Coordinates of C-alpha atoms and ligand atoms in Angstrom, one line a residue:
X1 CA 18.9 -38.9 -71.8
X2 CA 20.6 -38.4 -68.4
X3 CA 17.8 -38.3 -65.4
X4 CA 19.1 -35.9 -62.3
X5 CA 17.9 -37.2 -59.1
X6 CA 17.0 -35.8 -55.5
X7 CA 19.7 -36.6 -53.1
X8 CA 17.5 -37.4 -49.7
X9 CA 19.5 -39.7 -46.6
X10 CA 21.4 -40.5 -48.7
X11 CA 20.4 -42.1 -51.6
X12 CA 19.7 -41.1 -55.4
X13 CA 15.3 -40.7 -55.3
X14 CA 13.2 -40.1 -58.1
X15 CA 10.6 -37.4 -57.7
X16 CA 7.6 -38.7 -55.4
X17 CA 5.3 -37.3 -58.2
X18 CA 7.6 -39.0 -60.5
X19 CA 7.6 -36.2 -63.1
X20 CA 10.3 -34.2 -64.5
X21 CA 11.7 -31.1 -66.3
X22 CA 13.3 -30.4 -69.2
X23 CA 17.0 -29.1 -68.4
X24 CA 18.1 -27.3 -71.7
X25 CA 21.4 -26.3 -73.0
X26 CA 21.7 -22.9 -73.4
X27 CA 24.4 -22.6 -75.9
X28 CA 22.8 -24.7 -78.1
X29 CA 19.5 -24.1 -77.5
X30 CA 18.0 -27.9 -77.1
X31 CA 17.4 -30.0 -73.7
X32 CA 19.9 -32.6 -72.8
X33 CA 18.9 -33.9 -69.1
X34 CA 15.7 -34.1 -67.5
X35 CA 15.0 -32.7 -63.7
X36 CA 13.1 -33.9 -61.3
X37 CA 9.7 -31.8 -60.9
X38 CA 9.8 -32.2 -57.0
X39 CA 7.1 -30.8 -54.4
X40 CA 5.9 -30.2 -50.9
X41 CA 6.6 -34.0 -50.4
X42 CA 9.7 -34.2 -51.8
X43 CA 10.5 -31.8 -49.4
X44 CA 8.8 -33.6 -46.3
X45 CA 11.2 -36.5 -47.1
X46 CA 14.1 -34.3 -47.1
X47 CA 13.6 -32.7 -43.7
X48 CA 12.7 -35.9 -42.3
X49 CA 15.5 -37.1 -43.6
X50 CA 18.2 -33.9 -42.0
X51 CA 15.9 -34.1 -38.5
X52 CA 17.1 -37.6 -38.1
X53 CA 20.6 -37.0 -38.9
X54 CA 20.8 -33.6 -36.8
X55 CA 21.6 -35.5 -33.7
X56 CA 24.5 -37.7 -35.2
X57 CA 26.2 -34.4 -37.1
X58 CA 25.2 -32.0 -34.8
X59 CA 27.3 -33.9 -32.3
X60 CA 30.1 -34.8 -33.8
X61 CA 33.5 -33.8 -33.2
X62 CA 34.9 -30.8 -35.0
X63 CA 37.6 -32.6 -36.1
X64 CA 35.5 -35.3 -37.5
X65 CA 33.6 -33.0 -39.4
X66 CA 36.3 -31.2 -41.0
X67 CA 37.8 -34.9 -42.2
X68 CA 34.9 -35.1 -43.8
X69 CA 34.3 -31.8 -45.9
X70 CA 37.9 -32.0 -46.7
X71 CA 37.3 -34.9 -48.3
X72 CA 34.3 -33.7 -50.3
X73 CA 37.1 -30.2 -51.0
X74 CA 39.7 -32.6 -52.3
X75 CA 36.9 -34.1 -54.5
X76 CA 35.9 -31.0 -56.3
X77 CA 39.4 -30.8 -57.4
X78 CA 39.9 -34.4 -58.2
X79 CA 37.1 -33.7 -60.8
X80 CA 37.6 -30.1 -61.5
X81 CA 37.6 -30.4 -65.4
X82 CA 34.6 -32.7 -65.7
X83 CA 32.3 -30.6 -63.0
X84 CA 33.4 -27.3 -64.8
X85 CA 32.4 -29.0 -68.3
X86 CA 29.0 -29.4 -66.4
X87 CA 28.9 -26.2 -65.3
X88 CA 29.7 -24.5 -68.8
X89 CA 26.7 -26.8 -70.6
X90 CA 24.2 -25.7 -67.8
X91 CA 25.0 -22.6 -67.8
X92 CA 26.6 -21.3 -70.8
X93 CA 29.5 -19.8 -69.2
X94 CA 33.0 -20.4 -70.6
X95 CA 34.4 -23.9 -69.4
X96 CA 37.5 -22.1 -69.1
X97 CA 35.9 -19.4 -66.3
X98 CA 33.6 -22.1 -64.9
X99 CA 37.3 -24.3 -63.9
X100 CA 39.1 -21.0 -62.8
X101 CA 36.4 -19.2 -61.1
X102 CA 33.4 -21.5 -59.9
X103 CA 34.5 -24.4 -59.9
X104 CA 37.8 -23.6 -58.0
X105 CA 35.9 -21.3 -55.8
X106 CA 33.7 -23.9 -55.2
X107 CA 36.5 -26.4 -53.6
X108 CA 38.0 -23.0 -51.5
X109 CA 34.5 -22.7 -50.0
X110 CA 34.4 -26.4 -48.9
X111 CA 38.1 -26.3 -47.7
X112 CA 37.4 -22.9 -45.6
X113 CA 34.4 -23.5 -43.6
X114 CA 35.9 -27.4 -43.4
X115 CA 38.5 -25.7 -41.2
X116 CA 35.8 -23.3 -39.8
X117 CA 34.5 -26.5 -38.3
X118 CA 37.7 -26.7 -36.2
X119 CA 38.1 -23.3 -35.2
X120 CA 34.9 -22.1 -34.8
X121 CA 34.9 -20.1 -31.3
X122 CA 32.4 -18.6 -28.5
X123 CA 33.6 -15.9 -26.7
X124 CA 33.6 -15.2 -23.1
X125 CA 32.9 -12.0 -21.0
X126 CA 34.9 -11.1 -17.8
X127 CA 32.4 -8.4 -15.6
X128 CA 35.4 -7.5 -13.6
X129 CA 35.8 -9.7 -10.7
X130 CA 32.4 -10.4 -10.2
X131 CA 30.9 -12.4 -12.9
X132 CA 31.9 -14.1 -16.0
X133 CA 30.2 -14.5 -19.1
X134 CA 30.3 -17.4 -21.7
X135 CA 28.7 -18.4 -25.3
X136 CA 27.5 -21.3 -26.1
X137 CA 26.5 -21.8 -29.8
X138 CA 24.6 -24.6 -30.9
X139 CA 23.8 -25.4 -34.5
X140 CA 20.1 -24.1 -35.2
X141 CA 18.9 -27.2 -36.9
X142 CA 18.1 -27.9 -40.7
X143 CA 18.8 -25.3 -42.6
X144 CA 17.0 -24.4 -46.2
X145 CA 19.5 -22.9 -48.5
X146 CA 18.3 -22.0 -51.8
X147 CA 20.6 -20.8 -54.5
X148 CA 20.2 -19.0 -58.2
X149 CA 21.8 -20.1 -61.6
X150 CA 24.7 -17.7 -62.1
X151 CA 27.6 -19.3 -60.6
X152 CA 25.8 -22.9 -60.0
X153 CA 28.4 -24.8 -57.4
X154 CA 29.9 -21.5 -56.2
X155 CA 26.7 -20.2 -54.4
X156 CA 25.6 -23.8 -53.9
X157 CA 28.5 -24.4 -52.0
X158 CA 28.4 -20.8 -50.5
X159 CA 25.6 -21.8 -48.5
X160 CA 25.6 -25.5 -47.5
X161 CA 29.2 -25.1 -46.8
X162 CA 29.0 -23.0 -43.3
X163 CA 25.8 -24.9 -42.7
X164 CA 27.6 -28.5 -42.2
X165 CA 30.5 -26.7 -40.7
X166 CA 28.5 -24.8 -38.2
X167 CA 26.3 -28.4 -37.4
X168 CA 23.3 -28.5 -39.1
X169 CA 22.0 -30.5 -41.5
X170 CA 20.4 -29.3 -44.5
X171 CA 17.8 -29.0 -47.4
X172 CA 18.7 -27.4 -50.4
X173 CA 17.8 -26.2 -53.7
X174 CA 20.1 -25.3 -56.8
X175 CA 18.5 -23.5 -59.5
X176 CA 16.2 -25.8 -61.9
X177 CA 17.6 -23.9 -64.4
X178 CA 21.2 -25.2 -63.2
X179 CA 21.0 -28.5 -61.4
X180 CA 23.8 -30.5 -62.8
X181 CA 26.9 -29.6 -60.8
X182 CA 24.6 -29.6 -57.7
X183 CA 24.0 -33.5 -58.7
X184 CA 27.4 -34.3 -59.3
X185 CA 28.2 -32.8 -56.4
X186 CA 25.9 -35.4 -54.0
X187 CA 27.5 -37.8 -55.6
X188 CA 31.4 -36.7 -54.4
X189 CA 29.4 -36.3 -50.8
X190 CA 28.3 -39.7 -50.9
X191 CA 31.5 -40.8 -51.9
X192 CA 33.3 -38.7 -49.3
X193 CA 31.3 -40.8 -46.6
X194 CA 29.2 -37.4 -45.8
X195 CA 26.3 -39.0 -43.1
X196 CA 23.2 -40.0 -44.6
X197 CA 20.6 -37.4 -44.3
X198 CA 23.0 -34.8 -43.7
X199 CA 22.6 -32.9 -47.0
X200 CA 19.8 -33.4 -48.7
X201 CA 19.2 -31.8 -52.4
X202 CA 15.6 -31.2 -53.8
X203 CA 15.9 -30.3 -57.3
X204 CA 12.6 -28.6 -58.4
X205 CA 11.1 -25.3 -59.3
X206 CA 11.3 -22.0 -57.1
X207 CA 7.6 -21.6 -56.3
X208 CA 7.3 -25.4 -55.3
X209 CA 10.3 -26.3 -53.8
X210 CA 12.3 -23.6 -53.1
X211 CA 8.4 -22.2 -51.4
X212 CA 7.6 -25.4 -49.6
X213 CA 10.7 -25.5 -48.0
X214 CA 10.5 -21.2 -46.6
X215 CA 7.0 -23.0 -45.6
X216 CA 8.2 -26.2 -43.4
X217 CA 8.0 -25.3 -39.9
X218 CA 11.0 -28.0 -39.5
X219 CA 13.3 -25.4 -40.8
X220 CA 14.1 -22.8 -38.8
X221 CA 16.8 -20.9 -40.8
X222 CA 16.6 -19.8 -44.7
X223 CA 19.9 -18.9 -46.8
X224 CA 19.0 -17.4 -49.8
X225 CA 20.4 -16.1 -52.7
X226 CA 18.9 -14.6 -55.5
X227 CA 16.6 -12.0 -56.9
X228 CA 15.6 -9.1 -54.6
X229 CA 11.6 -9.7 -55.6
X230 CA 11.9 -13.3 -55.2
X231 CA 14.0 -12.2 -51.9
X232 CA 11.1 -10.0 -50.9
X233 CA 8.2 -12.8 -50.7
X234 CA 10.2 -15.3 -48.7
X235 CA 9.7 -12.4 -46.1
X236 CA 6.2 -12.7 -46.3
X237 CA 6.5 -16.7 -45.4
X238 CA 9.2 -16.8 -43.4
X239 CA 9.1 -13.6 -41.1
X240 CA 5.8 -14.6 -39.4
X241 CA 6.8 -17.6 -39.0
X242 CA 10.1 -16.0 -37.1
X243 CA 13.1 -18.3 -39.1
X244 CA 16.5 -16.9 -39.1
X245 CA 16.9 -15.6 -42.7
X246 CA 19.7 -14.3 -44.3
X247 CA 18.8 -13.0 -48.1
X248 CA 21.6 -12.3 -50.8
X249 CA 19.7 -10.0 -53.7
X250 CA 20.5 -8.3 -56.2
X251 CA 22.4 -5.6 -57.4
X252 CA 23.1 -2.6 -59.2
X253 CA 26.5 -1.7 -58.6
X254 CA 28.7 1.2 -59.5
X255 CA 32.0 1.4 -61.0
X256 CA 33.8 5.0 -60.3
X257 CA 36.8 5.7 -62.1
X258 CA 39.3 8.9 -61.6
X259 CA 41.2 10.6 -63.9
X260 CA 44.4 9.7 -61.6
X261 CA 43.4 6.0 -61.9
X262 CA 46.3 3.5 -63.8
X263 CA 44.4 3.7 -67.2
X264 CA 45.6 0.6 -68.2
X265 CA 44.5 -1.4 -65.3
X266 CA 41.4 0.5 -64.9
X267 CA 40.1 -0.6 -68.3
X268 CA 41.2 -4.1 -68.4
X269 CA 39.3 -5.5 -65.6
X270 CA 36.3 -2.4 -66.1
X271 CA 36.2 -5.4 -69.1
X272 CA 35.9 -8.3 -66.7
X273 CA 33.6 -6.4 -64.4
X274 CA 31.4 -5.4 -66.9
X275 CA 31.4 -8.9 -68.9
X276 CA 32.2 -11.7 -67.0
X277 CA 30.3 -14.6 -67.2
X278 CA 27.8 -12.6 -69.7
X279 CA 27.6 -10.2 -66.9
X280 CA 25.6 -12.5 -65.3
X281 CA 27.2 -11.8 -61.7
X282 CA 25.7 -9.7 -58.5
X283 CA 29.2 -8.6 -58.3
X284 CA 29.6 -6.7 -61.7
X285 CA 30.1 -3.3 -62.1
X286 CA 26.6 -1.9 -64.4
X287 CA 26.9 1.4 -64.4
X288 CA 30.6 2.7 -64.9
X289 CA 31.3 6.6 -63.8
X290 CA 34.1 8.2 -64.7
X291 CA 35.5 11.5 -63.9
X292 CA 35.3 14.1 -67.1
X293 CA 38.9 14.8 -68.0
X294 CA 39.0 11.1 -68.7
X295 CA 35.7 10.4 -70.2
X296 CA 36.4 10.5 -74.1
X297 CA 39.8 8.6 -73.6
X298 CA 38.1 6.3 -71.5
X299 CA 35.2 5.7 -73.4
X300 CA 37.1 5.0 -77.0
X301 CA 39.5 2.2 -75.2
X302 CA 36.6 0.8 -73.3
X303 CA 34.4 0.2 -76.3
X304 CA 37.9 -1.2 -78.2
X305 CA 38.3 -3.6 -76.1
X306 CA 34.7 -4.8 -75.5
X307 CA 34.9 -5.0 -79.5
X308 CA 37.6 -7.2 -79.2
X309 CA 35.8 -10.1 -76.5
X310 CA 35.3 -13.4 -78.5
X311 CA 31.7 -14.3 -78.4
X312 CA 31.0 -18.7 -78.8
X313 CA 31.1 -21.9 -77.9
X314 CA 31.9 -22.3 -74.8
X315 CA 33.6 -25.3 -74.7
X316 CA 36.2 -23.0 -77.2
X317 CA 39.6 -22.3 -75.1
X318 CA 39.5 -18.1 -76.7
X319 CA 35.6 -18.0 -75.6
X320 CA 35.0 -15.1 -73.4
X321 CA 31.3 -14.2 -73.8
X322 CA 29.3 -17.3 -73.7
X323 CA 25.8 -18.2 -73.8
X324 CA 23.0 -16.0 -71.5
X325 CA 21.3 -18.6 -69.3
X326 CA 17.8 -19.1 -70.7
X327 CA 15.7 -17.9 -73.9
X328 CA 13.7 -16.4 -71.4
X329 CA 16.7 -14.8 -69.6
X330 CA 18.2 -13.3 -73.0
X331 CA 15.0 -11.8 -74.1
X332 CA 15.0 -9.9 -70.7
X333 CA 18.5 -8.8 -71.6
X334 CA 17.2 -7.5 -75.1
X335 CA 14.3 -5.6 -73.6
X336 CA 16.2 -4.3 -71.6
X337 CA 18.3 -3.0 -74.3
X338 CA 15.2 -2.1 -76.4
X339 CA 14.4 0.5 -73.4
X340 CA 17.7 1.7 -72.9
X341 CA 17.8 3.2 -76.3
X342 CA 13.7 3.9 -76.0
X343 CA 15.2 6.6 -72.8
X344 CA 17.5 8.4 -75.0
X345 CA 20.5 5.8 -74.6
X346 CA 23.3 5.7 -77.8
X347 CA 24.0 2.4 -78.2
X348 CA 28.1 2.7 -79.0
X349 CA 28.8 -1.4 -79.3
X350 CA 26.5 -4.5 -79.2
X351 CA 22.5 -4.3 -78.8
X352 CA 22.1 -7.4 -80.3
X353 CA 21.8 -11.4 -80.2
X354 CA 24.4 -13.0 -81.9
X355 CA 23.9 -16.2 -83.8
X356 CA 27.1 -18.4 -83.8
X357 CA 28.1 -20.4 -86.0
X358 CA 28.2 -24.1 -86.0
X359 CA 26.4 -26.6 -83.3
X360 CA 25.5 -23.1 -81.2
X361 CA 23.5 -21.7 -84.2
X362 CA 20.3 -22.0 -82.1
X363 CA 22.2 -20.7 -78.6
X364 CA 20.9 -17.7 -76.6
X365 CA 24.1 -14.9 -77.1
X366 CA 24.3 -11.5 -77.1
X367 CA 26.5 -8.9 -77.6
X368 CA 28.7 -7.4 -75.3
X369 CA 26.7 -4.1 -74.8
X370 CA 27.8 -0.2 -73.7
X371 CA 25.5 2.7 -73.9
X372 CA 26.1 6.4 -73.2
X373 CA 23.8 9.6 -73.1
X374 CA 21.9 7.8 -70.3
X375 CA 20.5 9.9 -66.8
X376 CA 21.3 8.2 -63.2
X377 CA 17.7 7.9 -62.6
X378 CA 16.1 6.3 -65.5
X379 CA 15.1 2.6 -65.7
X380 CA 18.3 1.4 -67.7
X381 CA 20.2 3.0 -64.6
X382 CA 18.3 1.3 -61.7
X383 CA 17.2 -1.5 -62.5
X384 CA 19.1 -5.1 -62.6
X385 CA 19.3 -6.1 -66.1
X386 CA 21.7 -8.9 -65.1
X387 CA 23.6 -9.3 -68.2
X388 CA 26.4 -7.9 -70.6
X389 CA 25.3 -4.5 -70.5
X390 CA 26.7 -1.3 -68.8
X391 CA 25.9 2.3 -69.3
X392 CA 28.6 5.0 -69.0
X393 CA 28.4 8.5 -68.1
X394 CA 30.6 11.3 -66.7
X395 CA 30.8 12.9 -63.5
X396 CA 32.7 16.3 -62.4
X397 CA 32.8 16.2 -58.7
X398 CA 33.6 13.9 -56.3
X399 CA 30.0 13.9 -54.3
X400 CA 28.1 13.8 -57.8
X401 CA 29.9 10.5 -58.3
X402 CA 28.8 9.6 -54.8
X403 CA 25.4 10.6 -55.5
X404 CA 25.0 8.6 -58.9
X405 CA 26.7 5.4 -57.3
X406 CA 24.7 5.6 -54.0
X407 CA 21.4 6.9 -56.1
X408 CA 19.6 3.3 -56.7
X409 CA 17.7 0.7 -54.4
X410 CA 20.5 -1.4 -54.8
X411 CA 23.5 -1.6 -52.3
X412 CA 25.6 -4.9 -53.2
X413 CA 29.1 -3.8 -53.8
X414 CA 31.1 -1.0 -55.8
X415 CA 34.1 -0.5 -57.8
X416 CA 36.7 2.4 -57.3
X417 CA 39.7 3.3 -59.1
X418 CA 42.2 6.3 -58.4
X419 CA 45.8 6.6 -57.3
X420 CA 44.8 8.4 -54.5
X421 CA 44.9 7.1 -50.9
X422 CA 43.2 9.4 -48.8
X423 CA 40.2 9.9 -51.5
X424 CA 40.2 5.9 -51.5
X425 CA 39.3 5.8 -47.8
X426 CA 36.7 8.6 -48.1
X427 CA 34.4 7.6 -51.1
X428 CA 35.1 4.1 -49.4
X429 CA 33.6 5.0 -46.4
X430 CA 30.9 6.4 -47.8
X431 CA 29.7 4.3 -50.5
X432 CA 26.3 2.5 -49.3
X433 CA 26.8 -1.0 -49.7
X434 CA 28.5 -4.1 -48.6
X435 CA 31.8 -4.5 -49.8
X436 CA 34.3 -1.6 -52.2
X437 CA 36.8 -2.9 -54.4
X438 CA 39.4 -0.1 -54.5
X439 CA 41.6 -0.8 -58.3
X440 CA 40.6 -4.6 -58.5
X441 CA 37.4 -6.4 -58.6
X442 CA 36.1 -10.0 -57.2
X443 CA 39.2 -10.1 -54.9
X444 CA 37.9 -12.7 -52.3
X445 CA 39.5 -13.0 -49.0
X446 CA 36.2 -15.3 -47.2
X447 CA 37.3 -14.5 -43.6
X448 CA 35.4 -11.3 -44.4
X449 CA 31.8 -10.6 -44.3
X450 CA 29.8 -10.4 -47.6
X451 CA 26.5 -9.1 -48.4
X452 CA 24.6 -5.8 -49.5
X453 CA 22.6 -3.5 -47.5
X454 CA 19.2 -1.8 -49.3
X455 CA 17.7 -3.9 -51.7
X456 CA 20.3 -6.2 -51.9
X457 CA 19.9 -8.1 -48.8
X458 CA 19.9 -8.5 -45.3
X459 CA 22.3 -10.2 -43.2
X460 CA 26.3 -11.1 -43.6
X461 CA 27.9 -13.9 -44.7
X462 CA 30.8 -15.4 -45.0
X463 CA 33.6 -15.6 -42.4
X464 CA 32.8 -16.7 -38.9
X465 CA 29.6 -14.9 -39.5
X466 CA 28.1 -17.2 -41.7
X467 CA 28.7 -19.8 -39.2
X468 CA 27.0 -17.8 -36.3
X469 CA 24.1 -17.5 -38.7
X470 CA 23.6 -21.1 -38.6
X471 CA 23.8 -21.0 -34.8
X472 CA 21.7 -20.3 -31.7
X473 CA 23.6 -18.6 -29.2
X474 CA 23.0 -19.0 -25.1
X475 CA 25.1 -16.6 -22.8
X476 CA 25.7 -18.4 -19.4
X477 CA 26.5 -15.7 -16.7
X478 CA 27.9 -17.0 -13.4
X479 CA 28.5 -14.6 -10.7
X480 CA 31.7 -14.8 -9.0
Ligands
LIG1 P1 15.6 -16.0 -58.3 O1 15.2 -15.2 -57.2 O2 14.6 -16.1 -59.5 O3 15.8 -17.5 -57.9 C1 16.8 -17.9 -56.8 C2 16.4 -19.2 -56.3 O4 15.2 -19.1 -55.6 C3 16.2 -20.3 -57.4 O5 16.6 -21.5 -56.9 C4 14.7 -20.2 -57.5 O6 14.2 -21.4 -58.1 C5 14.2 -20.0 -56.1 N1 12.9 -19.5 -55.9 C6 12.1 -18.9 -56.8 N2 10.9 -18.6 -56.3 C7 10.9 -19.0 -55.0 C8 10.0 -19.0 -53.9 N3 8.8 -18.5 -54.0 N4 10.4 -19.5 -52.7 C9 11.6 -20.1 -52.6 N5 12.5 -20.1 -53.6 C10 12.2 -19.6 -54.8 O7 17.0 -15.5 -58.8 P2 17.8 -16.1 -60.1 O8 18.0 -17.5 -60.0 O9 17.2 -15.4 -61.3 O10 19.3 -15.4 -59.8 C11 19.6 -14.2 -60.2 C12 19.5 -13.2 -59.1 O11 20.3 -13.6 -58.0 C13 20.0 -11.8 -59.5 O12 19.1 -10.8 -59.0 C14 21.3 -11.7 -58.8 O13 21.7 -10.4 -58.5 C15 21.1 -12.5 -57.5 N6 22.3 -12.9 -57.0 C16 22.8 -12.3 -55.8 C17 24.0 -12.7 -55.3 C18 24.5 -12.1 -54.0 O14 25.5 -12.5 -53.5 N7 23.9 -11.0 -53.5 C19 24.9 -13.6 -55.9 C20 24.3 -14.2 -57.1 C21 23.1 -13.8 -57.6 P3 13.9 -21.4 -59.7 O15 15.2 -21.3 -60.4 O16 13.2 -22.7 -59.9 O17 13.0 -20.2 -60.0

């Protein structure tokens, strides 16, 4: 059986502790790799590791470090299929979404912030004639990025990727629950010529590893993604201990259809928002509000076509709804479900795990879900469930949809559809969280900033910004 190993300056390691993990297949239910069972000194090694190479990286030549995650970009697509069949058996997901979405999105990431290594600006202040102002931005250090199981390599990548760019080194974790493309991925950077020392990957669990490296006073910045509770006690360490953080949580995020909306349009990807990747995406749209005069017409296509997704193997070209991440994971899902019906939900399609036939017999699926006769505030309605399950409910007026959509913890990202410019702009402007899609969904331009407000997190990345987060800036003022 296949043994991952820690990627520290450089080379493959085995755990110090030499023990390990299993890593199981969630489709079919049984382990296929082991993971290392890292710790504290895992760690050490690893930030000894990305101090010593800090020097050499830090100071390199833009264009010297673009050649070099270019490399590692063109990589990613030289092995697109056989990282996205990696993906798919970690995860569960499709291998058909894991090539088009993470695994391609992975590459773009590399590719952008390679090029954010050669444009990467300071600005400069004029104070009329008499003094003048200037930037400078140095990479902080080693960074800690720390990343959840839901789209493995994307998020990964998401992080480390304006790290290098921006000049640090770093120490990171993937998911233990989703290591493999994370692995395979060290391997491309070793063979891209990436420095030694300059990335350095600790696979492990989230209260050892991911904890002991929000501990290590040797790392002065933390990017995080994942959940907002998890989100929440990384605070506790690293606040006190004054680190740059930047925290990607969770969300809850609304979906707010018009009656003037392109029908059509507005249920087909309502589909993918609701249902991609088993739903297990920040991005999707949970709770789906739609404006009465549409509401029974809405409802009866909506629940047709979630009828219609093909649940199964993911390694099946038709696959859309794959396996949920964990055993653990999908028994959340159908709790969740359990209480949704327990506060007065009607259950109109799914509820239920699915057993597929054939070598996924034993996987962890579940039915594409959608329940109406829900209220805003109850549990089913605020909290994260994280899978393929969305409530829908009507609204009459415009500010009773705002209400509902702004009425959680949660402020990640929101969905709107209507043919209506002007409205567009208003709701828009005053929807609480980080990024609107206005009649699409998961459009990604990554010049622009990302991130939620509330619960869902605290600083901005990508863009330029997620560069200057990995920075230290120094204004020099000269007076004329
Ligand atoms: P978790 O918060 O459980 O874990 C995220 C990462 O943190 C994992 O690598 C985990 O390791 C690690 N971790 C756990 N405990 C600690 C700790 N004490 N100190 C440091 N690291 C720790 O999230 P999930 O992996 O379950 O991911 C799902 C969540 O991520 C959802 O809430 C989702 O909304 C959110 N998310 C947010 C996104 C955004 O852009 N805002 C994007 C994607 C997901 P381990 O796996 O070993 O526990």
């Amino acid at each position: 059986m296949e043994k991952i190993a820690n990627y520290i300056d450089g080379q493959f390691r085995a755990p110090v502790a030499g023990k390990y993990l299993d890593n199981i297949n969630p489709s079919i239910g049984e382990v296929y790799s082991l993971i290392p069972d890292s710790d504290g000194d895992d760690v050490q090694l690893a930030v000894e590791a990305a101090t010593r190479a800090f020097e050499g990286w830090s100071s390199l030549l833009p264009d010297k470090r673009f050649a070099v995650l270019a490399r590692i970009a063109d990589l990613i697509d030289r092995d697109a299929d056989a990282l996205a069949l990696a993906e798919s058996i970690d995860q569960g997901k499709p291998v058909k979404l894991a090539k088009s979405m993470d695994i391609f999105r992975a590459g773009a990431n590399i590719r952008f912030y390679a090029t954010g290594a050669m444009h990467f600006s300071a600005e400069a202040h004029a104070t009329g004639v008499e003094a003048v102002n200037y930037t400078l931005r140095s990479p902080v250090g080693v960074a800690g990025c720390i990343s959840p199981w839901n789209l493995p390599l994307y998020l990964f990548t998401w992080k480390i990727a304006p790290a290098l760019a921006a000049g640090c080194t770093v120490v990171a974790k993937p998911s233990e629950l989703t290591p493999m493309t994370a692995y395979l991925f060290t391997k491309l950077c070793q063979e891209a010529g990436l420095p030694q020392g300059v990335l350095n990957v600790v696979h492990g669990l989230g209260p050892k590893v991911g904890q002991a490296i929000i501990d290590h006073p040797g790392i002065p910045a933390i990017s995080f993604t994942g959940g907002t509770v998890t989100g929440k006690k990384i605070t506790t360490t690293a606040g006190p201990m004054l680190k740059k953080l930047s925290l990607e949580l969770g969300g809850k995020n609304p979906n707010i259809i018009f009656a003037d909306a392109d029908f059509d349009q507005a249920v087909a990807t309502s589909i993918s928002s609701s249902f991609t990747n088993q739903g297990e995406i920040c991005l999707c749209g949970s709770r789906i509000l739609i404006e009465r005069p549409l509401y029974e017409k809405f409802v009866k296509a909506f629940v047709a076509k979630t009828k219609e997704l093909v649940i199964g193997d993911p390694l099946n070209e038709a696959t859309r709804i794959g396996a949920l991440v964990s055993e653990a994971h999908m028994n959340k899902v159908l709790s969740y479900i359990d209480l949704a019906t327990k506060e007065g939900g009607t259950i109109l399609t799914g509820g239920k795990r699915v057993t597929v036939s054939g070598r996924c017999a034993k996987g962890f699926f579940v039915e594409p879900t959608v329940v109406t006769g829900l209220p805003a505030n109850c549990r089913t309605n605020q909290e994260e469930i994280f899978g393929p399950v969305v409530t829908l409910a009507p609204f009459d007026r415009e500010e009773e949809a705002l209400a509902m959509a702004n009425g959680t913890s949660y402020g990640l990202s929101a969905t709107l559809w209507t043919s209506d410019l002007t409205r567009a702009h208003r709701i828009s402007s005053q929807l609480k969280c980080g990024i609107v899609w206005v009649n699409c969904w998961l459009y990604r331009d990554l010049r622009t900033p990302f991130g939620g407000t509330k619960g869902s997190g605290v600083g901005r990345e990508g863009g330029w910004e997620a560069m200057r987060f990995f920075t230290e800036a120094k204004n020099v003022c000269i007076r004329l």
